[in-house]
């Protein structure tokens, strides 16, 4: 069987990272080789780009610069890590991919959803996930969860309050638009209930 590409999306603090770990364990138990990665980052160059993007002192960063940096990180990750893994029949799990750019830059920043999709497809040579889980939650809850973990806010988490509201709305629009690929998850449900849904959908994909 050829490799499959599964992405996990949602506003900050929506619980997707916990679910990726559970999905990875599950697939490994089933005997699959699994590569788990994340955006922005996942490569040496990507980690440097990530540091620029999240650095709170980069207050002067324009929305276009921000977009191009996310795309640069994605181009590198796709070419160097994701495509080779898929070619060698691995299951690839990725924490965020182009739906993040559509929700954050396209919709929340107002740069245009279709344009962000087109740019992203150019950056990745047309790679589209086989399956995407979008974790939805009420604005505010995700960042509250994160602040309870005691980590200082990064540049994107420090945006004005209504930014996260727009991101949440952005993800609803994305889920509506790409119904055939996206499974919507209630990020406020408990971990095991959410994982039961994810496991069923993954089983549907791997047959
Ligand atoms: P990260 O700490 O990885 O967030 P999380 O743990 O919630 O996934 O930080 C990544 C931040 O970058 C997050 O606020 C979402 C944002 N982002 C975009 O704005 N556009 C993108 O294309 C991507 C991949 C991430």
mmCIF file of C-alpha atoms and ligand atoms in Angstrom:
data_model
loop_
_atom_site.group_PDB
_atom_site.id
_atom_site.type_symbol
_atom_site.label_atom_id
_atom_site.label_comp_id
_atom_site.label_asym_id
_atom_site.label_seq_id
_atom_site.Cartn_x
_atom_site.Cartn_y
_atom_site.Cartn_z
ATOM 1 C CA UNK A 1 0.000 0.000 0.000
ATOM 2 C CA UNK A 2 1.274 3.481 -0.810
ATOM 3 C CA UNK A 3 1.877 5.859 2.073
ATOM 4 C CA UNK A 4 -0.949 7.968 3.391
ATOM 5 C CA UNK A 5 -0.786 11.575 4.467
ATOM 6 C CA UNK A 6 -2.907 12.644 7.467
ATOM 7 C CA UNK A 7 -2.955 16.176 8.874
ATOM 8 C CA UNK A 8 -4.214 17.597 12.167
ATOM 9 C CA UNK A 9 -5.496 21.162 12.263
ATOM 10 C CA UNK A 10 -7.147 23.637 14.578
ATOM 11 C CA UNK A 11 -6.684 26.790 16.619
ATOM 12 C CA UNK A 12 -3.890 26.957 19.180
ATOM 13 C CA UNK A 13 -4.523 24.686 22.188
ATOM 14 C CA UNK A 14 -7.268 22.623 20.520
ATOM 15 C CA UNK A 15 -5.818 19.279 21.609
ATOM 16 C CA UNK A 16 -4.530 18.047 18.252
ATOM 17 C CA UNK A 17 -1.000 17.271 19.455
ATOM 18 C CA UNK A 18 -2.268 14.749 22.052
ATOM 19 C CA UNK A 19 -4.328 13.044 19.352
ATOM 20 C CA UNK A 20 -1.395 12.828 16.939
ATOM 21 C CA UNK A 21 0.560 10.882 19.565
ATOM 22 C CA UNK A 22 -2.356 8.477 20.052
ATOM 23 C CA UNK A 23 -2.745 8.032 16.274
ATOM 24 C CA UNK A 24 0.974 7.357 15.922
ATOM 25 C CA UNK A 25 0.886 4.668 18.639
ATOM 26 C CA UNK A 26 -2.185 3.096 17.069
ATOM 27 C CA UNK A 27 -0.697 2.890 13.583
ATOM 28 C CA UNK A 28 2.590 1.516 14.893
ATOM 29 C CA UNK A 29 0.715 -1.200 16.805
ATOM 30 C CA UNK A 30 -0.939 -2.117 13.512
ATOM 31 C CA UNK A 31 2.507 -2.605 12.005
ATOM 32 C CA UNK A 32 2.807 0.588 9.941
ATOM 33 C CA UNK A 33 5.935 2.642 9.674
ATOM 34 C CA UNK A 34 4.954 6.117 10.832
ATOM 35 C CA UNK A 35 6.593 9.488 10.359
ATOM 36 C CA UNK A 36 5.270 12.242 12.601
ATOM 37 C CA UNK A 37 6.213 15.816 11.859
ATOM 38 C CA UNK A 38 4.984 19.379 12.363
ATOM 39 C CA UNK A 39 4.700 22.864 10.900
ATOM 40 C CA UNK A 40 6.246 25.324 10.967
ATOM 41 C CA UNK A 41 9.416 23.253 11.407
ATOM 42 C CA UNK A 42 10.184 19.612 10.855
ATOM 43 C CA UNK A 43 13.514 20.278 9.083
ATOM 44 C CA UNK A 44 16.696 22.142 10.079
ATOM 45 C CA UNK A 45 15.751 25.115 7.880
ATOM 46 C CA UNK A 46 12.137 24.882 9.026
ATOM 47 C CA UNK A 47 13.152 25.134 12.679
ATOM 48 C CA UNK A 48 15.055 28.351 11.958
ATOM 49 C CA UNK A 49 12.059 29.757 10.090
ATOM 50 C CA UNK A 50 9.823 28.715 13.003
ATOM 51 C CA UNK A 51 11.993 30.676 15.432
ATOM 52 C CA UNK A 52 11.616 33.830 13.292
ATOM 53 C CA UNK A 53 7.848 33.355 12.993
ATOM 54 C CA UNK A 54 7.185 32.799 16.681
ATOM 55 C CA UNK A 55 9.656 35.380 18.048
ATOM 56 C CA UNK A 56 7.595 37.975 19.890
ATOM 57 C CA UNK A 57 10.152 40.689 19.231
ATOM 58 C CA UNK A 58 9.462 40.488 15.446
ATOM 59 C CA UNK A 59 6.651 42.998 15.783
ATOM 60 C CA UNK A 60 7.377 44.603 12.423
ATOM 61 C CA UNK A 61 6.713 41.408 10.417
ATOM 62 C CA UNK A 62 4.214 42.051 7.626
ATOM 63 C CA UNK A 63 1.392 39.627 6.835
ATOM 64 C CA UNK A 64 2.982 38.820 3.476
ATOM 65 C CA UNK A 65 6.370 38.096 5.033
ATOM 66 C CA UNK A 66 4.678 35.850 7.574
ATOM 67 C CA UNK A 67 2.861 33.960 4.803
ATOM 68 C CA UNK A 68 5.972 33.453 2.722
ATOM 69 C CA UNK A 69 7.909 32.145 5.715
ATOM 70 C CA UNK A 70 5.210 29.562 6.471
ATOM 71 C CA UNK A 71 5.262 28.552 2.805
ATOM 72 C CA UNK A 72 9.056 28.312 2.739
ATOM 73 C CA UNK A 73 9.035 26.023 5.760
ATOM 74 C CA UNK A 74 6.322 23.898 4.106
ATOM 75 C CA UNK A 75 8.169 23.654 0.774
ATOM 76 C CA UNK A 76 11.272 22.369 2.550
ATOM 77 C CA UNK A 77 9.373 19.895 4.748
ATOM 78 C CA UNK A 78 7.346 18.537 1.830
ATOM 79 C CA UNK A 79 10.260 18.007 -0.530
ATOM 80 C CA UNK A 80 12.786 16.705 1.968
ATOM 81 C CA UNK A 81 10.689 14.750 4.459
ATOM 82 C CA UNK A 82 7.045 14.152 3.543
ATOM 83 C CA UNK A 83 7.286 13.099 -0.111
ATOM 84 C CA UNK A 84 10.212 10.691 0.412
ATOM 85 C CA UNK A 85 8.365 9.103 3.364
ATOM 86 C CA UNK A 86 5.182 8.655 1.325
ATOM 87 C CA UNK A 87 7.217 7.166 -1.509
ATOM 88 C CA UNK A 88 8.680 4.622 0.872
ATOM 89 C CA UNK A 89 5.130 3.606 1.973
ATOM 90 C CA UNK A 90 5.149 5.294 5.367
ATOM 91 C CA UNK A 91 2.135 6.789 7.110
ATOM 92 C CA UNK A 92 2.844 10.499 7.527
ATOM 93 C CA UNK A 93 1.154 12.426 10.345
ATOM 94 C CA UNK A 94 1.599 16.194 10.286
ATOM 95 C CA UNK A 95 0.689 18.718 12.990
ATOM 96 C CA UNK A 96 -0.690 21.522 10.729
ATOM 97 C CA UNK A 97 -0.358 21.879 6.935
ATOM 98 C CA UNK A 98 -1.936 24.195 4.352
ATOM 99 C CA UNK A 99 -5.326 24.475 6.062
ATOM 100 C CA UNK A 100 -3.485 26.502 8.734
ATOM 101 C CA UNK A 101 -2.375 29.006 6.099
ATOM 102 C CA UNK A 102 -5.927 29.236 4.754
ATOM 103 C CA UNK A 103 -7.439 29.764 8.240
ATOM 104 C CA UNK A 104 -4.751 32.040 9.768
ATOM 105 C CA UNK A 105 -3.363 34.013 6.821
ATOM 106 C CA UNK A 106 -6.155 33.586 4.253
ATOM 107 C CA UNK A 107 -9.184 34.168 6.468
ATOM 108 C CA UNK A 108 -8.027 35.650 9.814
ATOM 109 C CA UNK A 109 -5.464 38.002 8.210
ATOM 110 C CA UNK A 110 -7.703 38.534 5.191
ATOM 111 C CA UNK A 111 -5.174 37.635 2.495
ATOM 112 C CA UNK A 112 -7.657 35.388 0.670
ATOM 113 C CA UNK A 113 -8.427 31.682 1.128
ATOM 114 C CA UNK A 114 -8.133 30.729 -2.545
ATOM 115 C CA UNK A 115 -4.863 32.611 -2.967
ATOM 116 C CA UNK A 116 -3.377 30.853 0.085
ATOM 117 C CA UNK A 117 -4.453 27.483 -1.304
ATOM 118 C CA UNK A 118 -2.906 28.277 -4.708
ATOM 119 C CA UNK A 119 0.377 29.467 -3.155
ATOM 120 C CA UNK A 120 0.522 26.408 -0.962
ATOM 121 C CA UNK A 121 -0.075 24.007 -3.823
ATOM 122 C CA UNK A 122 2.724 25.746 -5.701
ATOM 123 C CA UNK A 123 5.040 25.448 -2.684
ATOM 124 C CA UNK A 124 4.343 21.736 -2.250
ATOM 125 C CA UNK A 125 4.055 20.669 -5.893
ATOM 126 C CA UNK A 126 0.353 19.923 -5.430
ATOM 127 C CA UNK A 127 0.497 17.681 -2.363
ATOM 128 C CA UNK A 128 -2.915 17.401 -0.669
ATOM 129 C CA UNK A 129 -3.543 15.341 2.501
ATOM 130 C CA UNK A 130 -5.538 12.111 2.164
ATOM 131 C CA UNK A 131 -7.364 12.894 5.414
ATOM 132 C CA UNK A 132 -7.493 15.937 7.702
ATOM 133 C CA UNK A 133 -8.867 16.296 11.211
ATOM 134 C CA UNK A 134 -9.905 19.826 12.142
ATOM 135 C CA UNK A 135 -10.324 20.441 15.866
ATOM 136 C CA UNK A 136 -12.914 23.125 16.539
ATOM 137 C CA UNK A 137 -13.326 25.011 19.784
ATOM 138 C CA UNK A 138 -14.748 28.222 21.141
ATOM 139 C CA UNK A 139 -12.335 31.135 20.834
ATOM 140 C CA UNK A 140 -10.463 31.704 24.079
ATOM 141 C CA UNK A 141 -10.561 28.129 25.376
ATOM 142 C CA UNK A 142 -7.467 27.015 23.458
ATOM 143 C CA UNK A 143 -5.263 29.855 24.630
ATOM 144 C CA UNK A 144 -6.554 29.435 28.181
ATOM 145 C CA UNK A 145 -5.545 25.748 28.034
ATOM 146 C CA UNK A 146 -2.107 26.739 26.772
ATOM 147 C CA UNK A 147 -1.591 29.369 29.470
ATOM 148 C CA UNK A 148 -2.440 26.754 32.124
ATOM 149 C CA UNK A 149 0.538 24.766 30.812
ATOM 150 C CA UNK A 150 2.638 27.738 31.916
ATOM 151 C CA UNK A 151 4.314 28.424 28.579
ATOM 152 C CA UNK A 152 4.796 32.093 27.573
ATOM 153 C CA UNK A 153 2.738 33.220 24.577
ATOM 154 C CA UNK A 154 4.478 33.305 21.182
ATOM 155 C CA UNK A 155 4.029 36.040 18.534
ATOM 156 C CA UNK A 156 0.904 34.535 16.969
ATOM 157 C CA UNK A 157 -0.702 33.750 20.306
ATOM 158 C CA UNK A 158 -0.121 37.382 21.353
ATOM 159 C CA UNK A 159 -2.324 38.817 18.580
ATOM 160 C CA UNK A 160 -5.339 40.913 19.582
ATOM 161 C CA UNK A 161 -8.317 38.944 20.998
ATOM 162 C CA UNK A 162 -10.451 38.895 17.885
ATOM 163 C CA UNK A 163 -7.664 37.267 15.829
ATOM 164 C CA UNK A 164 -8.275 33.853 17.428
ATOM 165 C CA UNK A 165 -11.993 34.346 16.898
ATOM 166 C CA UNK A 166 -11.342 34.837 13.188
ATOM 167 C CA UNK A 167 -9.059 31.777 13.133
ATOM 168 C CA UNK A 168 -11.856 29.641 14.670
ATOM 169 C CA UNK A 169 -14.289 30.966 12.073
ATOM 170 C CA UNK A 170 -11.662 30.376 9.377
ATOM 171 C CA UNK A 171 -11.422 26.704 10.308
ATOM 172 C CA UNK A 172 -15.211 26.365 10.107
ATOM 173 C CA UNK A 173 -15.117 27.741 6.573
ATOM 174 C CA UNK A 174 -12.227 25.450 5.636
ATOM 175 C CA UNK A 175 -14.069 22.376 6.990
ATOM 176 C CA UNK A 176 -17.187 23.336 5.039
ATOM 177 C CA UNK A 177 -15.248 23.861 1.823
ATOM 178 C CA UNK A 178 -13.235 20.619 1.880
ATOM 179 C CA UNK A 179 -15.883 18.251 3.250
ATOM 180 C CA UNK A 180 -14.602 15.257 1.286
ATOM 181 C CA UNK A 181 -11.183 15.408 2.981
ATOM 182 C CA UNK A 182 -11.890 16.973 6.377
ATOM 183 C CA UNK A 183 -13.373 15.394 9.497
ATOM 184 C CA UNK A 184 -14.522 17.983 12.050
ATOM 185 C CA UNK A 185 -13.759 17.198 15.679
ATOM 186 C CA UNK A 186 -15.246 18.818 18.789
ATOM 187 C CA UNK A 187 -12.035 19.823 20.571
ATOM 188 C CA UNK A 188 -13.904 20.228 23.854
ATOM 189 C CA UNK A 189 -14.803 16.506 24.083
ATOM 190 C CA UNK A 190 -12.671 14.194 26.220
ATOM 191 C CA UNK A 191 -9.512 12.616 24.838
ATOM 192 C CA UNK A 192 -10.785 9.039 24.492
ATOM 193 C CA UNK A 193 -14.076 10.045 22.844
ATOM 194 C CA UNK A 194 -12.164 12.107 20.293
ATOM 195 C CA UNK A 195 -9.679 9.337 19.655
ATOM 196 C CA UNK A 196 -12.474 6.830 18.986
ATOM 197 C CA UNK A 197 -13.618 9.011 16.061
ATOM 198 C CA UNK A 198 -10.082 9.443 14.762
ATOM 199 C CA UNK A 199 -9.346 5.707 14.967
ATOM 200 C CA UNK A 200 -12.502 4.880 12.967
ATOM 201 C CA UNK A 201 -11.649 7.371 10.240
ATOM 202 C CA UNK A 202 -8.076 6.111 10.033
ATOM 203 C CA UNK A 203 -9.347 2.543 9.773
ATOM 204 C CA UNK A 204 -11.562 3.690 6.894
ATOM 205 C CA UNK A 205 -8.524 5.126 5.130
ATOM 206 C CA UNK A 206 -6.191 2.161 5.585
ATOM 207 C CA UNK A 207 -8.948 -0.373 4.789
HETATM 208 P P1 LIG B 1 2.749 26.095 17.369
HETATM 209 O O1 LIG B 1 3.398 26.367 18.676
HETATM 210 O O2 LIG B 1 3.263 24.972 16.550
HETATM 211 O O3 LIG B 1 1.181 25.988 17.574
HETATM 212 P P2 LIG B 1 0.318 24.731 17.951
HETATM 213 O O4 LIG B 1 1.045 23.994 19.040
HETATM 214 O O5 LIG B 1 -0.999 25.325 18.376
HETATM 215 O O6 LIG B 1 0.199 23.939 16.673
HETATM 216 O O7 LIG B 1 2.818 27.471 16.559
HETATM 217 C C1 LIG B 1 2.475 27.576 15.269
HETATM 218 C C2 LIG B 1 1.693 28.866 15.082
HETATM 219 O O8 LIG B 1 1.740 29.249 13.726
HETATM 220 C C3 LIG B 1 0.237 28.720 15.455
HETATM 221 O O9 LIG B 1 -0.197 29.905 16.103
HETATM 222 C C4 LIG B 1 -0.442 28.626 14.117
HETATM 223 C C5 LIG B 1 0.429 29.425 13.216
HETATM 224 N N1 LIG B 1 0.429 29.042 11.794
HETATM 225 C C6 LIG B 1 -0.026 29.953 10.838
HETATM 226 O O10 LIG B 1 -0.425 31.076 11.180
HETATM 227 N N2 LIG B 1 0.013 29.598 9.517
HETATM 228 C C7 LIG B 1 0.496 28.396 9.085
HETATM 229 O O11 LIG B 1 0.509 28.106 7.870
HETATM 230 C C8 LIG B 1 0.971 27.461 10.083
HETATM 231 C C9 LIG B 1 1.525 26.140 9.675
HETATM 232 C C10 LIG B 1 0.916 27.834 11.421
#
